[in-house]
Amino acid sequence: MEENLRFAMAWWHNLCATGVDMFGAGTADKTFHAEPGTMEHAKAKVDAGIEFMQKLGIKYYCFHDADIVPEDPVDINETNRRLEEITDYLLEQTKGTGIKALWTTANMFSNPRFMNGAGSSNSADVFCFAAAQAKKGIELAVKLGAQGYVFWGGREGYETLLNTDMKLEQDNVAQLFRMARDYGRKIGFTGDFYIEPKPKEPMKHQYDFDAATAIGFLRKYGLDKDFRMNIEANHATLAGHTFQHELRVSAVNDMMGSVDANQGDLLLGWDTDQFPSNVYDTTMAMYEILKAGGLRGGLNFDAKNRRPSNTPEDMFVAFIVGMDTFALGLIKAAALIEDGRIDSFVKERYASYETGIGKEIREGTATLESCAAHAAALKAPADPGSGQQEYLEGVVNNVLFASSC
Ligand code: XUL
Ligand code: CO
């Protein structure tokens, strides 16, 4: 289970976010007895994070540059110096604990300079700032032994096409990825680069809309050997897909990478980043992951407590429920695979492609003429057979709840 469930703590939600929303101030105290905005506070967060992870047996963490140190308002050299200082401290404090980075990333969406995007900004100066942050972020991935480096294209998209050169913006995003890949490989980063698809929020439209769009983009620009998907459950539902769908698209394209483990609220139209508690969803997610041979990355809880759940105890409970929900999902996914009824149904459903004209179609030797001749020779109407969806849903219930249906 440990191998299949590499859980990670998201620095930003757990150690930084206080519950501020559009209508009100924070409700949770994340000062950890230090003054926010100082390096003392940055270190206090490291101490608190390590204590938290150790108490829960969590071995990985993920962060944006801006989560771990206060950014200097004008000088990126000073910010980078702070990043070195805090990661030295992090390495020192985690020595012998087995705790390490799963992935790192750069926050290229909060600072006002990124209001029109980062790699897709209309300003070349802003593009260079994004490049500088990505450069440092990749250096930190190497320093901390992270398996991945993530690009979530928070503001890589548009508010209106009236002011947007979409082709240039997308070409430039690809240039940023190419530069990151080349620099990473040059300095010895052997892990995966990840794209984290999301259709909207904060922008009206984001270029990494969903896995299919992001994979097409990577292939167009020849980046598909170095980049994979980091699939987030709540982003999937925002795109009008299930979490399982996004994982399946990644798997069938050999792009399965890592997961941002959370859940959304289907009645709300935004990214609620809730801790996972839906066993159905985690079962179907782990089913896809197991069938794809496991994750190269892990399960990062990109999730936050609800604003009224504002005590440290709530933080622990949220992680425990999230981990248990994925653990149960893993057990049930393995049971579904062992049960075999779904697999054998699917195999039988496509059996017409095992022999004859179906086999020729599959192998690419059939032609439009040979298929037409096959159709002309059929004396009965072609019958694809029942999809038996209700039966299969009953199989899932049966395995999950040992029900009789
Ligand atoms: C935002 C989101 C990010 C990424 C990392 O929706 O998911 O936190 O995971 O930038
Ligand atoms: Co995420």
Coordinates of N, CA and C in Angstrom, one line a residue, residues 241-321:
H241 N -15.4 16.5 -16.8 CA -15.0 15.1 -16.9 C -15.0 14.5 -15.5
T242 N -15.0 13.2 -15.4 CA -14.7 12.6 -14.1 C -13.2 12.5 -13.9
F243 N -12.8 12.4 -12.6 CA -11.4 12.1 -12.3 C -10.9 10.9 -13.0
Q244 N -11.8 9.8 -13.0 CA -11.4 8.6 -13.7 C -11.1 8.9 -15.2
H245 N -11.9 9.7 -15.8 CA -11.8 10.0 -17.3 C -10.4 10.6 -17.5
E246 N -10.0 11.6 -16.7 CA -8.7 12.2 -16.9 C -7.5 11.2 -16.7
L247 N -7.7 10.3 -15.8 CA -6.7 9.3 -15.5 C -6.6 8.4 -16.7
R248 N -7.8 8.0 -17.2 CA -7.8 7.0 -18.4 C -7.2 7.7 -19.6
V249 N -7.5 8.9 -19.9 CA -6.9 9.6 -21.0 C -5.4 9.7 -20.9
S250 N -4.9 9.9 -19.6 CA -3.5 9.9 -19.4 C -2.9 8.6 -19.6
A251 N -3.5 7.5 -19.1 CA -3.0 6.2 -19.2 C -2.9 5.7 -20.6
V252 N -4.0 5.9 -21.4 CA -3.9 5.4 -22.8 C -2.9 6.1 -23.6
N253 N -2.5 7.3 -23.2 CA -1.5 8.0 -24.0 C -0.1 7.9 -23.3
D254 N 0.1 7.0 -22.4 CA 1.4 6.8 -21.7 C 1.8 8.1 -21.0
M255 N 0.9 8.8 -20.4 CA 1.2 10.1 -19.8 C 0.8 10.2 -18.4
M256 N 0.5 9.0 -17.8 CA 0.2 9.0 -16.4 C 1.4 9.4 -15.6
G257 N 1.2 10.4 -14.7 CA 2.3 10.9 -14.0 C 2.1 10.9 -12.5
S258 N 1.4 12.0 -12.0 CA 1.1 12.2 -10.6 C -0.3 12.7 -10.4
V259 N -0.7 12.8 -9.2 CA -2.1 13.1 -8.9 C -2.2 14.2 -7.9
D260 N -3.0 15.2 -8.1 CA -3.4 16.1 -7.0 C -4.7 15.6 -6.4
A261 N -4.6 15.0 -5.2 CA -5.7 14.3 -4.6 C -6.6 15.2 -3.9
N262 N -7.8 15.5 -4.4 CA -8.8 16.3 -3.7 C -10.2 15.9 -4.3
Q263 N -11.2 16.7 -4.0 CA -12.5 16.5 -4.6 C -13.2 17.8 -4.7
G264 N -14.0 18.0 -5.7 CA -14.8 19.2 -5.8 C -16.2 19.0 -5.3
D265 N -17.0 20.1 -5.4 CA -18.4 20.0 -5.1 C -19.2 20.2 -6.4
L266 N -19.8 19.2 -6.9 CA -20.4 19.3 -8.3 C -21.5 20.3 -8.3
L267 N -22.0 20.8 -7.2 CA -23.1 21.8 -7.2 C -22.4 23.2 -7.3
L268 N -21.1 23.3 -7.1 CA -20.4 24.6 -7.2 C -19.6 24.6 -8.4
G269 N -19.4 25.8 -9.0 CA -18.7 25.9 -10.3 C -17.2 26.2 -10.1
W270 N -16.7 26.1 -9.0 CA -15.3 26.5 -8.8 C -14.5 25.4 -8.1
D271 N -13.2 25.6 -8.0 CA -12.2 24.7 -7.5 C -12.3 24.7 -5.9
T272 N -13.1 23.8 -5.3 CA -13.2 23.9 -3.9 C -12.1 23.2 -3.1
D273 N -11.3 22.4 -3.8 CA -10.1 21.7 -3.2 C -10.4 21.1 -1.9
Q274 N -11.5 20.2 -1.9 CA -11.8 19.5 -0.6 C -11.0 18.3 -0.5
F275 N -10.8 17.9 0.8 CA -10.1 16.6 1.0 C -11.0 15.5 0.5
P276 N -10.4 14.5 -0.1 CA -11.2 13.4 -0.7 C -11.9 12.6 0.4
S277 N -13.2 12.3 0.2 CA -13.9 11.4 1.1 C -14.8 10.5 0.4
N278 N -14.8 10.6 -1.0 CA -15.8 9.9 -1.8 C -15.1 8.6 -2.2
V279 N -15.5 7.5 -1.6 CA -14.8 6.2 -1.9 C -15.1 5.7 -3.3
Y280 N -16.2 6.0 -3.8 CA -16.5 5.6 -5.2 C -15.4 6.2 -6.1
D281 N -15.2 7.5 -6.0 CA -14.2 8.2 -6.8 C -12.8 7.7 -6.6
T282 N -12.4 7.5 -5.4 CA -11.0 7.0 -5.1 C -10.9 5.6 -5.6
T283 N -11.9 4.8 -5.6 CA -11.9 3.4 -6.1 C -11.6 3.4 -7.6
M284 N -12.4 4.2 -8.3 CA -12.2 4.3 -9.7 C -10.9 4.9 -10.1
A285 N -10.4 5.8 -9.3 CA -9.1 6.4 -9.6 C -8.0 5.4 -9.4
M286 N -8.1 4.7 -8.3 CA -7.0 3.7 -8.0 C -7.1 2.5 -9.0
Y287 N -8.3 2.3 -9.5 CA -8.5 1.2 -10.5 C -7.7 1.6 -11.8
E288 N -7.8 2.9 -12.2 CA -7.1 3.4 -13.4 C -5.6 3.3 -13.1
I289 N -5.2 3.8 -11.9 CA -3.8 3.9 -11.6 C -3.2 2.5 -11.5
L290 N -3.8 1.5 -10.9 CA -3.3 0.2 -10.8 C -3.2 -0.4 -12.2
K291 N -4.2 -0.2 -13.0 CA -4.2 -0.8 -14.3 C -3.1 -0.2 -15.2
A292 N -2.7 1.0 -14.9 CA -1.6 1.7 -15.6 C -0.3 1.3 -15.1
G293 N -0.2 0.5 -14.0 CA 1.1 0.1 -13.5 C 1.6 1.0 -12.4
G294 N 0.7 1.8 -11.8 CA 1.0 2.7 -10.7 C 1.4 4.1 -11.1
L295 N 1.6 5.0 -10.2 CA 2.0 6.4 -10.5 C 3.5 6.5 -10.4
R296 N 4.1 7.3 -11.3 CA 5.5 7.6 -11.1 C 5.7 8.6 -10.0
G297 N 4.7 9.5 -9.8 CA 4.8 10.5 -8.8 C 4.0 10.0 -7.5
G298 N 3.1 10.8 -7.1 CA 2.3 10.3 -5.9 C 1.0 11.0 -5.8
L299 N 0.4 11.0 -4.6 CA -0.9 11.6 -4.3 C -0.7 12.8 -3.4
N300 N -0.7 13.9 -4.1 CA -0.5 15.2 -3.3 C -1.9 15.7 -2.9
F301 N -2.1 15.9 -1.6 CA -3.3 16.5 -1.2 C -3.4 18.0 -1.4
D302 N -3.7 18.3 -2.7 CA -4.0 19.7 -3.0 C -5.4 20.0 -2.5
A303 N -5.5 20.1 -1.2 CA -6.8 20.2 -0.5 C -6.7 21.0 0.7
K304 N -7.8 21.7 1.0 CA -7.7 22.5 2.2 C -9.0 22.3 3.1
N305 N -8.8 22.5 4.3 CA -10.0 22.4 5.2 C -11.0 23.4 4.8
R306 N -12.3 23.1 5.1 CA -13.3 24.1 4.9 C -13.0 25.3 5.9
R307 N -13.5 26.4 5.5 CA -13.2 27.6 6.3 C -13.6 27.5 7.8
P308 N -14.7 26.9 8.0 CA -15.1 26.8 9.4 C -14.4 25.7 10.2
S309 N -13.6 24.8 9.5 CA -12.9 23.7 10.1 C -11.5 24.3 10.4
N310 N -11.4 25.1 11.5 CA -10.2 26.0 11.6 C -9.2 25.6 12.7
T311 N -9.3 24.4 13.2 CA -8.4 24.1 14.3 C -7.2 23.1 13.7
P312 N -6.1 23.1 14.5 CA -5.1 22.1 14.0 C -5.6 20.7 14.0
E313 N -6.5 20.3 14.9 CA -7.1 19.0 14.9 C -7.8 18.7 13.6
D314 N -8.5 19.8 13.1 CA -9.2 19.6 11.8 C -8.2 19.3 10.7
M315 N -7.0 19.9 10.7 CA -6.0 19.6 9.7 C -5.6 18.1 9.7
F316 N -5.4 17.6 10.9 CA -5.1 16.2 11.0 C -6.2 15.3 10.5
V317 N -7.4 15.6 11.0 CA -8.6 14.8 10.6 C -8.7 14.7 9.1
A318 N -8.6 15.9 8.5 CA -8.7 16.0 7.0 C -7.7 15.1 6.3
F319 N -6.5 15.1 6.7 CA -5.5 14.2 6.1 C -5.8 12.7 6.4
I320 N -6.2 12.4 7.6 CA -6.5 11.0 7.9 C -7.7 10.5 7.1
V321 N -8.7 11.3 7.0 CA -9.9 10.9 6.1 C -9.4 10.8 4.7

